[in-house]
Amino acid sequence: MNFQRAVKKRANGYCEACGIWAKDGGQAHHIVFKGMGGSKLLDDPINGKWLCPECHYKAHNKREFDLRLKKELQEKYFSMGLDENEVRRKMGGKLYG
């Protein structure tokens, strides 16, 4: 299953940031952008959120919103038992405080 379909299926049509129904107008968003490390792991659905148009706009244009998504992903990786170096690699070379 491709990234877009996997993220949409997991969200069951709802925006994973604000919770509104976004099945038809939503978009799969890469939390760690493809240009931030070039890893094929970036297309793993864990690195995605299904977002309504408003939240997708915020993810690309509002730094605080983007940081919130990145911190959530980072914590998810740590909760999976990954060490700091592995998390840093998956996060495109950065950790978010």
XYZ file of N, CA and C in Angstrom:
291
model
N 0.853 -1.182 0.000
C 0.000 0.000 0.000
C 0.895 1.240 0.000
N 0.538 2.206 -0.815
C 1.377 3.416 -0.877
C 1.142 4.323 0.334
N 2.027 5.272 0.487
C 2.017 6.174 1.641
C 0.659 6.862 1.812
N 0.176 7.496 0.759
C -1.082 8.260 0.817
C -2.242 7.373 1.279
N -2.384 6.216 0.654
C -3.500 5.324 1.008
C -3.386 4.797 2.429
N -2.156 4.459 2.843
C -1.954 3.911 4.191
C -2.290 4.946 5.263
N -1.868 6.186 5.048
C -2.135 7.247 6.028
C -3.632 7.547 6.075
N -4.267 7.617 4.922
C -5.706 7.890 4.858
C -6.501 6.776 5.537
N -6.108 5.536 5.287
C -6.810 4.402 5.891
C -6.688 4.428 7.415
N -5.491 4.697 7.923
C -5.289 4.747 9.369
C -6.166 5.825 10.004
N -6.305 6.966 9.332
C -7.078 8.095 9.878
C -8.582 7.880 9.771
N -8.991 6.917 8.969
C -10.409 6.619 8.790
C -11.204 7.857 8.343
N -10.528 8.721 7.563
C -11.208 9.889 6.999
C -11.167 11.152 7.847
N -10.596 11.070 9.036
C -10.568 12.228 9.928
C -9.190 12.866 9.957
N -9.165 14.188 10.077
C -7.902 14.914 10.218
C -7.247 14.452 11.513
N -5.993 14.028 11.418
C -5.290 13.522 12.596
C -4.737 14.642 13.476
N -4.957 15.877 13.101
C -4.524 17.003 13.932
C -5.702 17.625 14.677
N -6.800 17.882 13.974
C -7.928 18.574 14.610
C -9.175 17.710 14.769
N -9.216 16.570 14.090
C -10.318 15.633 14.266
C -11.530 15.813 13.372
N -11.525 16.822 12.496
C -12.703 16.997 11.631
C -12.690 15.968 10.496
N -13.859 15.731 9.910
C -13.997 14.820 8.784
C -13.265 15.413 7.586
N -12.327 14.671 7.035
C -11.515 15.198 5.934
C -11.229 14.118 4.891
N -12.136 13.175 4.747
C -11.870 12.061 3.838
C -11.637 12.522 2.411
N -12.521 13.364 1.898
C -12.412 13.765 0.499
C -11.480 14.944 0.277
N -11.356 15.834 1.251
C -10.519 17.013 1.080
C -9.169 16.917 1.768
N -8.930 15.800 2.461
C -7.690 15.668 3.211
C -6.496 15.320 2.339
N -5.322 15.439 2.948
C -4.070 15.123 2.252
C -3.119 14.430 3.208
N -2.342 13.498 2.680
C -1.295 12.859 3.469
C -0.120 13.822 3.551
N 0.359 14.052 4.750
C 1.452 14.991 4.994
C 2.651 14.242 5.551
N 3.827 14.435 4.946
C 5.068 13.915 5.502
C 5.484 14.814 6.657
N 5.591 14.264 7.853
C 5.995 15.059 9.018
C 7.453 15.473 8.867
N 8.306 14.490 8.599
C 9.697 14.793 8.257
C 9.719 14.816 6.732
N 9.937 15.991 6.171
C 9.853 16.176 4.730
C 10.884 15.323 4.002
N 10.543 14.925 2.813
C 11.436 14.079 2.018
C 12.809 14.707 1.814
N 12.889 16.005 1.760
C 14.161 16.685 1.553
C 15.022 16.786 2.806
N 14.531 16.299 3.922
C 15.264 16.407 5.194
C 16.015 15.124 5.541
N 16.635 14.493 4.609
C 17.385 13.295 4.933
C 17.407 12.297 3.799
N 16.425 12.348 2.942
C 16.431 11.499 1.760
C 16.215 10.022 1.995
N 15.894 9.625 3.212
C 15.731 8.216 3.529
C 14.426 7.681 2.961
N 14.465 6.448 2.487
C 13.239 5.793 2.029
C 12.289 5.581 3.193
N 12.814 5.605 4.423
C 11.964 5.453 5.602
C 10.966 6.590 5.725
N 11.211 7.701 5.061
C 10.306 8.835 5.149
C 8.951 8.521 4.530
N 8.875 7.495 3.683
C 7.591 7.099 3.115
C 6.875 6.058 3.973
N 7.407 5.786 5.160
C 6.724 4.919 6.115
C 5.520 5.684 6.653
N 4.337 5.078 6.682
C 3.146 5.789 7.156
C 3.262 6.367 8.565
N 4.153 5.843 9.386
C 4.334 6.414 10.724
C 4.813 7.866 10.622
N 5.464 8.209 9.520
C 5.948 9.567 9.280
C 4.884 10.432 8.602
N 3.645 10.003 8.632
C 2.591 10.760 7.969
C 1.418 11.054 8.867
N 0.700 12.084 8.502
C -0.574 12.441 9.143
C -1.560 12.758 8.036
N -2.799 12.310 8.204
C -3.873 12.700 7.297
C -4.421 14.020 7.815
N -4.322 15.074 7.008
C -4.688 16.411 7.457
C -5.755 17.032 6.578
N -6.648 17.780 7.215
C -7.612 18.588 6.471
C -6.830 19.721 5.792
N -7.417 20.400 4.812
C -6.688 21.473 4.130
C -6.148 22.559 5.068
N -6.920 22.941 6.085
C -6.460 23.991 6.998
C -5.238 23.529 7.798
N -5.282 22.312 8.319
C -4.139 21.808 9.088
C -2.939 21.540 8.188
N -3.186 21.121 6.952
C -2.070 20.907 6.019
C -1.385 22.236 5.716
N -2.169 23.280 5.563
C -1.593 24.616 5.372
C -0.731 24.991 6.582
N -1.275 24.772 7.785
C -0.530 25.097 9.005
C 0.771 24.296 9.089
N 0.726 23.038 8.690
C 1.919 22.186 8.773
C 3.056 22.738 7.921
N 2.710 23.430 6.831
C 3.742 23.984 5.951
C 4.054 25.458 6.224
N 3.190 26.138 6.953
C 3.362 27.589 7.097
C 3.394 28.111 8.526
N 3.104 27.291 9.492
C 3.107 27.709 10.896
C 4.127 26.861 11.643
N 5.250 27.460 11.987
C 6.366 26.725 12.596
C 5.956 25.964 13.854
N 5.149 26.575 14.708
C 4.746 25.915 15.954
C 3.939 24.649 15.685
N 3.075 24.695 14.688
C 2.266 23.528 14.335
C 3.163 22.420 13.797
N 4.078 22.772 12.917
C 5.029 21.816 12.357
C 5.865 21.173 13.466
N 6.333 21.968 14.404
C 7.137 21.442 15.516
C 6.327 20.489 16.388
N 5.065 20.793 16.579
C 4.208 19.894 17.365
C 4.118 18.522 16.712
N 3.926 18.498 15.395
C 3.854 17.221 14.681
C 5.181 16.464 14.774
N 6.283 17.184 14.630
C 7.600 16.547 14.707
C 7.876 15.991 16.101
N 7.518 16.734 17.141
C 7.727 16.259 18.510
C 6.883 15.020 18.795
N 5.648 14.998 18.303
C 4.787 13.820 18.480
C 5.415 12.594 17.820
N 5.923 12.778 16.600
C 6.554 11.672 15.886
C 7.804 11.205 16.621
N 8.601 12.140 17.062
C 9.828 11.813 17.786
C 9.499 10.991 19.041
N 8.496 11.404 19.789
C 8.104 10.667 20.988
C 7.592 9.270 20.641
N 6.897 9.157 19.519
C 6.422 7.851 19.080
C 7.600 6.923 18.812
N 8.632 7.440 18.144
C 9.826 6.631 17.883
C 10.490 6.204 19.192
N 10.640 7.131 20.138
C 11.251 6.773 21.423
C 10.402 5.729 22.156
N 9.081 5.864 22.092
C 8.204 4.901 22.773
C 8.280 3.515 22.140
N 8.745 3.454 20.903
C 8.937 2.171 20.224
C 10.255 1.510 20.645
N 11.029 2.206 21.490
C 12.279 1.647 21.982
C 13.502 1.969 21.143
N 13.365 2.896 20.199
C 14.516 3.271 19.378
C 15.474 4.133 20.190
N 16.768 3.967 19.943
C 17.739 4.793 20.661
C 17.860 6.162 19.996
N 18.582 7.057 20.674
C 18.672 8.443 20.215
C 19.242 8.564 18.806
N 20.247 7.783 18.484
C 20.843 7.862 17.148
C 19.869 7.420 16.062
N 19.116 6.359 16.331
C 18.133 5.882 15.351
C 17.007 6.901 15.183
N 16.558 7.479 16.286
C 15.505 8.498 16.202
C 16.014 9.703 15.416
N 17.212 10.121 15.711
C 17.800 11.260 14.990
C 17.841 10.975 13.485
N 18.236 9.768 13.114
C 18.296 9.404 11.693
C 16.913 9.455 11.056
N 15.914 8.911 11.744
C 14.555 8.913 11.212
C 13.960 10.321 11.150
N 14.456 11.212 12.011
C 13.950 12.583 12.048
C 14.726 13.501 11.114
N 15.503 12.940 10.213
C 16.228 13.755 9.235
C 17.477 14.400 9.803
N 18.042 13.801 10.869
C 19.290 14.316 11.427
C 19.112 15.254 12.603
N 17.865 15.490 13.029
C 17.608 16.431 14.133
C 16.769 15.777 15.203
N 16.922 16.291 16.412
C 15.995 15.981 17.485
C 15.315 17.278 17.887
N 14.070 17.175 18.288
C 13.280 18.359 18.615
C 12.987 18.370 20.108
N 13.423 19.467 20.773
C 13.306 19.597 22.231
C 11.975 19.768 22.708
